[in-house]
Tab-separated table of C-alpha atoms and ligand atoms in Angstrom:
chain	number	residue	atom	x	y	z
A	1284	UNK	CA	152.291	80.471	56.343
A	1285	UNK	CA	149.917	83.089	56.389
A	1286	UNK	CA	151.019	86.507	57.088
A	1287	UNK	CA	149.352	89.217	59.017
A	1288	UNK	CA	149.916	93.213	58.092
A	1289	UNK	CA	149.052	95.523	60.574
A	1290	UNK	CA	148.209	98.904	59.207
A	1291	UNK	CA	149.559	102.058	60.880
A	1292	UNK	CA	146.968	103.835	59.568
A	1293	UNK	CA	144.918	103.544	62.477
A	1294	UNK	CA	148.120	103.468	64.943
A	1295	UNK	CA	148.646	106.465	67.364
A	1296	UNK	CA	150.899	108.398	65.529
A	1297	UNK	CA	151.698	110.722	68.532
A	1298	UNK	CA	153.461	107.015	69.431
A	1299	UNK	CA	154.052	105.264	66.511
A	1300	UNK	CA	157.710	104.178	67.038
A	1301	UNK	CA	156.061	102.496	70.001
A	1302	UNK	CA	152.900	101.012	68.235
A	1303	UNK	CA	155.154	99.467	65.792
A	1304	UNK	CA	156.967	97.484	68.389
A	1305	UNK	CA	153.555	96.497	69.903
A	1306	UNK	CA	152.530	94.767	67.035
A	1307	UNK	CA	155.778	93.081	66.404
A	1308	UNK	CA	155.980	91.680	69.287
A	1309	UNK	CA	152.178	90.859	68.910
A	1310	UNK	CA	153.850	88.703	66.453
A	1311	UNK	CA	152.934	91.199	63.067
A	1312	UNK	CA	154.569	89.718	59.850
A	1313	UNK	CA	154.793	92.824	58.094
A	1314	UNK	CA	154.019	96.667	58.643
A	1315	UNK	CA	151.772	98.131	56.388
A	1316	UNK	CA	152.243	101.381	55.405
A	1317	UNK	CA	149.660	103.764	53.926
A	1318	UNK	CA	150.674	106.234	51.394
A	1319	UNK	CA	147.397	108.673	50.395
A	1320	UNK	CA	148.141	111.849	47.595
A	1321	UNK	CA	144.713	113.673	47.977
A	1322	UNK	CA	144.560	113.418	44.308
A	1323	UNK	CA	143.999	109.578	43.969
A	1324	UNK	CA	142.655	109.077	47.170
A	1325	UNK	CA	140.640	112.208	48.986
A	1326	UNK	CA	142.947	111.542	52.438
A	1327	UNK	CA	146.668	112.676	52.691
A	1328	UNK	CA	149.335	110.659	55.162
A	1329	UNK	CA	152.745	110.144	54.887
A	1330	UNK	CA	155.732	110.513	52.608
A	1331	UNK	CA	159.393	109.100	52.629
A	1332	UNK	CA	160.940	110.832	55.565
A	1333	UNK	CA	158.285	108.824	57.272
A	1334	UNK	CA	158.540	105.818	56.158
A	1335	UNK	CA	162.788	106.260	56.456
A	1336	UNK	CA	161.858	107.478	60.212
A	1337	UNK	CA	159.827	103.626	60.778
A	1338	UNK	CA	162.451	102.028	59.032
A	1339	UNK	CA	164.629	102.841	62.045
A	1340	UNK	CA	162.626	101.120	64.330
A	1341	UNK	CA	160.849	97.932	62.393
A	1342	UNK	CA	162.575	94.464	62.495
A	1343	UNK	CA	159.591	93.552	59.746
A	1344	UNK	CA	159.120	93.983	56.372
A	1345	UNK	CA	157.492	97.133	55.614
A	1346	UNK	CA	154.325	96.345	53.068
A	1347	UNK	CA	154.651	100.272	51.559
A	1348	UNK	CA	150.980	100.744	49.522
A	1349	UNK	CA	151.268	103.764	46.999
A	1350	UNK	CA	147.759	105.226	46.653
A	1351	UNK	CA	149.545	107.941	44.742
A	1352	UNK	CA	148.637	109.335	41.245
A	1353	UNK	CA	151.519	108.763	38.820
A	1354	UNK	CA	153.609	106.719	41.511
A	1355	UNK	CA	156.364	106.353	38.739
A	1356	UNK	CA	157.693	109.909	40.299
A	1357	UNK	CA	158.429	108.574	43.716
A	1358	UNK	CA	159.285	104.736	43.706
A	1359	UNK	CA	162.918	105.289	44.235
A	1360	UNK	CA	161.905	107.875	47.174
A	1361	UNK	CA	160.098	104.821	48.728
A	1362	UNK	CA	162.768	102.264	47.837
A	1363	UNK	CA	165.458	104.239	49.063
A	1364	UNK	CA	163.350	104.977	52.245
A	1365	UNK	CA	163.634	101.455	53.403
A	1366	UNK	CA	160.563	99.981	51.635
A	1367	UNK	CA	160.498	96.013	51.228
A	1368	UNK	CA	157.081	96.033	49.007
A	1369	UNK	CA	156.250	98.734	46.871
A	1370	UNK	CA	152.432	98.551	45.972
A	1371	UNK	CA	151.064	100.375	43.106
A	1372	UNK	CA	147.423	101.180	42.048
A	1373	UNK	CA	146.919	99.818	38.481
A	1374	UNK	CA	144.271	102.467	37.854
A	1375	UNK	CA	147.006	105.433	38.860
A	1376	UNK	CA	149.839	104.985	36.105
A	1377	UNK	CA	149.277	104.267	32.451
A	1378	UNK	CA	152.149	102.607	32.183
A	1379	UNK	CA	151.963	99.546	34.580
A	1380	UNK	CA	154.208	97.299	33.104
A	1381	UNK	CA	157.234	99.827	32.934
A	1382	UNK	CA	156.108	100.977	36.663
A	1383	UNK	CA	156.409	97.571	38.330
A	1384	UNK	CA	160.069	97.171	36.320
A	1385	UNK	CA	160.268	100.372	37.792
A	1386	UNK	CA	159.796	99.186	41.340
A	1387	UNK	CA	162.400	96.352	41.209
A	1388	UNK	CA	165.241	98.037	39.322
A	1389	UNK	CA	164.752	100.405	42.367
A	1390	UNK	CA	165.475	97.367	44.633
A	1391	UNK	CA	162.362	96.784	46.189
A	1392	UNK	CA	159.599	93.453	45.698
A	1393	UNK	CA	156.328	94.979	43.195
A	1394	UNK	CA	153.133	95.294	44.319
A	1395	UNK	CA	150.181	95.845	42.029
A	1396	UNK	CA	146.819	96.604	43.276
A	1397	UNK	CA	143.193	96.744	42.263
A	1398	UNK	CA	140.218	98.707	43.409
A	1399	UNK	CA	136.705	97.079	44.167
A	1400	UNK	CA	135.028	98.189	40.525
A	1401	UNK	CA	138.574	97.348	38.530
A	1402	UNK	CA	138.630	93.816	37.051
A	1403	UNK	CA	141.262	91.077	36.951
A	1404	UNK	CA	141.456	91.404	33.838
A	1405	UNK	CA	143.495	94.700	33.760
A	1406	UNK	CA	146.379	93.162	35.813
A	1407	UNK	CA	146.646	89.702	33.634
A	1408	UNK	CA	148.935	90.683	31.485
A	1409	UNK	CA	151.406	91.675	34.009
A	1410	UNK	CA	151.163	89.084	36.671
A	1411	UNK	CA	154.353	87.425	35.864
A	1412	UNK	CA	156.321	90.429	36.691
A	1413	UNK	CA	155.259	91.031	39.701
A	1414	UNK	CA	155.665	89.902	43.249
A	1415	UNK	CA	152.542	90.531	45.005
A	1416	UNK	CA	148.979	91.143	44.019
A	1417	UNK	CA	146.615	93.276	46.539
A	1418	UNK	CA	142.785	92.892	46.112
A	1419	UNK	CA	141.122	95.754	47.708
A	1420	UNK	CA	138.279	94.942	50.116
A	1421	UNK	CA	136.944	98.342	50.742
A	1422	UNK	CA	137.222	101.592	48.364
A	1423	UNK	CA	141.050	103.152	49.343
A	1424	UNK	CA	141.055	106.076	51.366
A	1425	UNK	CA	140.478	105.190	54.933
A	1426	UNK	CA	140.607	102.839	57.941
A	1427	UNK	CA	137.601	101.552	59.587
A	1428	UNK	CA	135.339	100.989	56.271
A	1429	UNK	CA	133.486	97.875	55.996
A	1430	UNK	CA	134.722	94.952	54.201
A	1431	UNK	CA	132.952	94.452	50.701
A	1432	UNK	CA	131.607	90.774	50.751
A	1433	UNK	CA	131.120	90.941	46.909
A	1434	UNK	CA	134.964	90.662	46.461
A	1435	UNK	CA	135.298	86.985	47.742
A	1436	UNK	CA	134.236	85.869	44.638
A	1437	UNK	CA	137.036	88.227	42.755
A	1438	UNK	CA	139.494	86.900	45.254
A	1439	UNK	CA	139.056	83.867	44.913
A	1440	UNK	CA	139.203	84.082	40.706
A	1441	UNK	CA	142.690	86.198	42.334
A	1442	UNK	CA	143.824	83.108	43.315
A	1443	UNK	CA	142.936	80.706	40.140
A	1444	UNK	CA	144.903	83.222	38.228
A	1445	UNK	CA	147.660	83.281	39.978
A	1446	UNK	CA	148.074	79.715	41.230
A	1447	UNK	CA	147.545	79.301	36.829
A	1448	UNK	CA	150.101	81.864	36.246
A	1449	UNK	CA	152.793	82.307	38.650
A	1450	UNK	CA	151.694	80.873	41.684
A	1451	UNK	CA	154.738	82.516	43.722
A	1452	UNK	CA	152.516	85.730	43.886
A	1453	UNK	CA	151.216	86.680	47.420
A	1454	UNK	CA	147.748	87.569	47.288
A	1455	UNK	CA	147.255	90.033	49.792
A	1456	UNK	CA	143.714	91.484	51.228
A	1457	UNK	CA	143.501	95.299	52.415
A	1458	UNK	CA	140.027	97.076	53.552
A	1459	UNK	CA	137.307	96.355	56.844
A	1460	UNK	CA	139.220	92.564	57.934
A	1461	UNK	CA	138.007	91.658	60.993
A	1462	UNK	CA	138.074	88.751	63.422
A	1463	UNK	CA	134.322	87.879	61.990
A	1464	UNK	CA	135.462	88.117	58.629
A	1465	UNK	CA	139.158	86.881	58.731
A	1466	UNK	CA	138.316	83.318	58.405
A	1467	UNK	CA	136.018	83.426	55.353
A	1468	UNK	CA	138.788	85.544	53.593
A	1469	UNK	CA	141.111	82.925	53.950
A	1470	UNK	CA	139.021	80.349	53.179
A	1471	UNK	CA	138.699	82.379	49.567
A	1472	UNK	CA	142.895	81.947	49.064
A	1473	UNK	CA	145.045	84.712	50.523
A	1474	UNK	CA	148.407	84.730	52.028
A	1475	UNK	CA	148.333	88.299	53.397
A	1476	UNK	CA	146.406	90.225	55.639
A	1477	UNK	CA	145.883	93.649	55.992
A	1478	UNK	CA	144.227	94.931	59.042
A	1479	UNK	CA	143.868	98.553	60.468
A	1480	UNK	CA	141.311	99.248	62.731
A	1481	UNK	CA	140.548	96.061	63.984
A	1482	UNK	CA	144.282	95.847	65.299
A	1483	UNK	CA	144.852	99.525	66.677
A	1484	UNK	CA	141.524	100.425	67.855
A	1485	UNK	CA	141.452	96.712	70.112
A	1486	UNK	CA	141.639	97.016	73.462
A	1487	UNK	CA	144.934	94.227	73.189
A	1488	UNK	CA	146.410	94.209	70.348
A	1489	UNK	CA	148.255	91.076	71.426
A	1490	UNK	CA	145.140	89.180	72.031
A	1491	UNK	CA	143.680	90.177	68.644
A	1492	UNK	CA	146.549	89.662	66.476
A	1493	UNK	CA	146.637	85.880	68.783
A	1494	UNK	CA	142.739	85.225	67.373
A	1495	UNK	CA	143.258	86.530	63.913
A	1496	UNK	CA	146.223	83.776	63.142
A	1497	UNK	CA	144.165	80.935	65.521
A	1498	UNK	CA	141.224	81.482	62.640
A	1499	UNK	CA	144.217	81.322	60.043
A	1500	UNK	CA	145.196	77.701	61.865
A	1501	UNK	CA	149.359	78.748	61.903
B	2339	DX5	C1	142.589	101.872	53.021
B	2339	DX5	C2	143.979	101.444	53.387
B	2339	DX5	C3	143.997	100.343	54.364
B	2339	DX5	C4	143.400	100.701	55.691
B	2339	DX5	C5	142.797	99.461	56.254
B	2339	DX5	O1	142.645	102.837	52.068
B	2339	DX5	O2	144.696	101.019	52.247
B	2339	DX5	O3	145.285	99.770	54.519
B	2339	DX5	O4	144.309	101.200	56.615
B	2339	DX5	O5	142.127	99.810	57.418
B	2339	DX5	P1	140.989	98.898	57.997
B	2339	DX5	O6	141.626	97.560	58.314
B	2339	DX5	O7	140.545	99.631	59.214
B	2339	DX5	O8	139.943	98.776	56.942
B	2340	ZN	ZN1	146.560	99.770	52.570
């Protein structure tokens, strides 16, 4: 079944105990949780006390996505903070075969993601130790960006490799999904969802996150 990941980037965050609950019972599959350095990415947002604090409330998975520099330094943080994923930037650590071992020695499923300009190719080699395998769809640093349509292509080579590979990898999509958008995305081969803006800023979040999986057909 395809999965859909609100993220609480664009969530009220005055209320975000509550906006978490929203989308659950919206019928969210995961929570996604941004995690910005202002070194790797220009925007700052959370650390482990905050995702510990969300832990408390979610009955989902949380989907915790490490656009960190040198995220080797605070996996465990995360992992003991409740995280279910652990996502990693492939261009951030120079080691990333020891950082996903990293990841699941700390207890936690690994996550390894590319930007827009970083090829498949520099995540082959690792894609049987991992769990999960996020293709970014906009440039990481904020919500509400619009969805590059020159990575269906990569996504869908995303999929060849891992379906050749180890096809019990989720692919997962992050960056400008929208309810125009949703159903050519998963047309291209993904099994999770990422969307900010187009949940939290809609006027019903029920109604969208009710669209979103009718275009996904489950
Ligand atoms: C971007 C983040 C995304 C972001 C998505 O750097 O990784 O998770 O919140 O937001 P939208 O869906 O608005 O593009
Ligand atoms: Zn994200």
């Amino acid at each position: 079944m395809k999965k859909i990941a609100p993220s609480i980037l664009s969530a009220d965050f005055n209320r975000l105990g509550e906006e978490i609950l929203a989308v659950e019972d919206a019928g969210a599959d995961l929570i996604h949780v941004d995690v910005m350095d202002g070194h790797f990415v220009p925007n700052i947002t959370i650390g482990p006390p905050v995702v510990a604090s969300i832990k408390k409330t979610a009955r989902v998975p949380l989907d915790v996505h490490l656009m960190i520099d040198d995220p080797d330094r605070y996996i465990q943080s995360f992992a003991d903070a409740g995280s279910d994923i652990i996502t990693v930037h492939a261009e951030a650590t120079a080691h990333l075969h020891r950082t996903v071992h990293l990841i699941r020695e700390a207890g936690a499923k690994a996550g390894v993601s590319i930007n827009p300009a970083t090829p498949l190719v520099d995540i082959e080699q690792v894609i049987g130790d991992i769990d999960l395998l996020l293709v970014m769809t906009v440039n990481p640093g904020f919500g509400g960006q619009k969805f590059i349509e020159s990575m269906l292509p990569k996504i869908r080579t995303a999929r060849d490799m891992i379906d050749r590979i180890s096809p019990d990898i989720l692919l997962e999509v992050d960056g400008g999904i929208t309810l125009h958008n949703i159903g050519a995305v998963k047309e291209a081969g993904v099994d999770i969802f990422v969307a900010g803006s187009s949940i939290f800023l809609s006027e019903d979040y029920g109604q969208t996150i009710k669209d979103m999986r009718t275009i996904l057909g489950d």
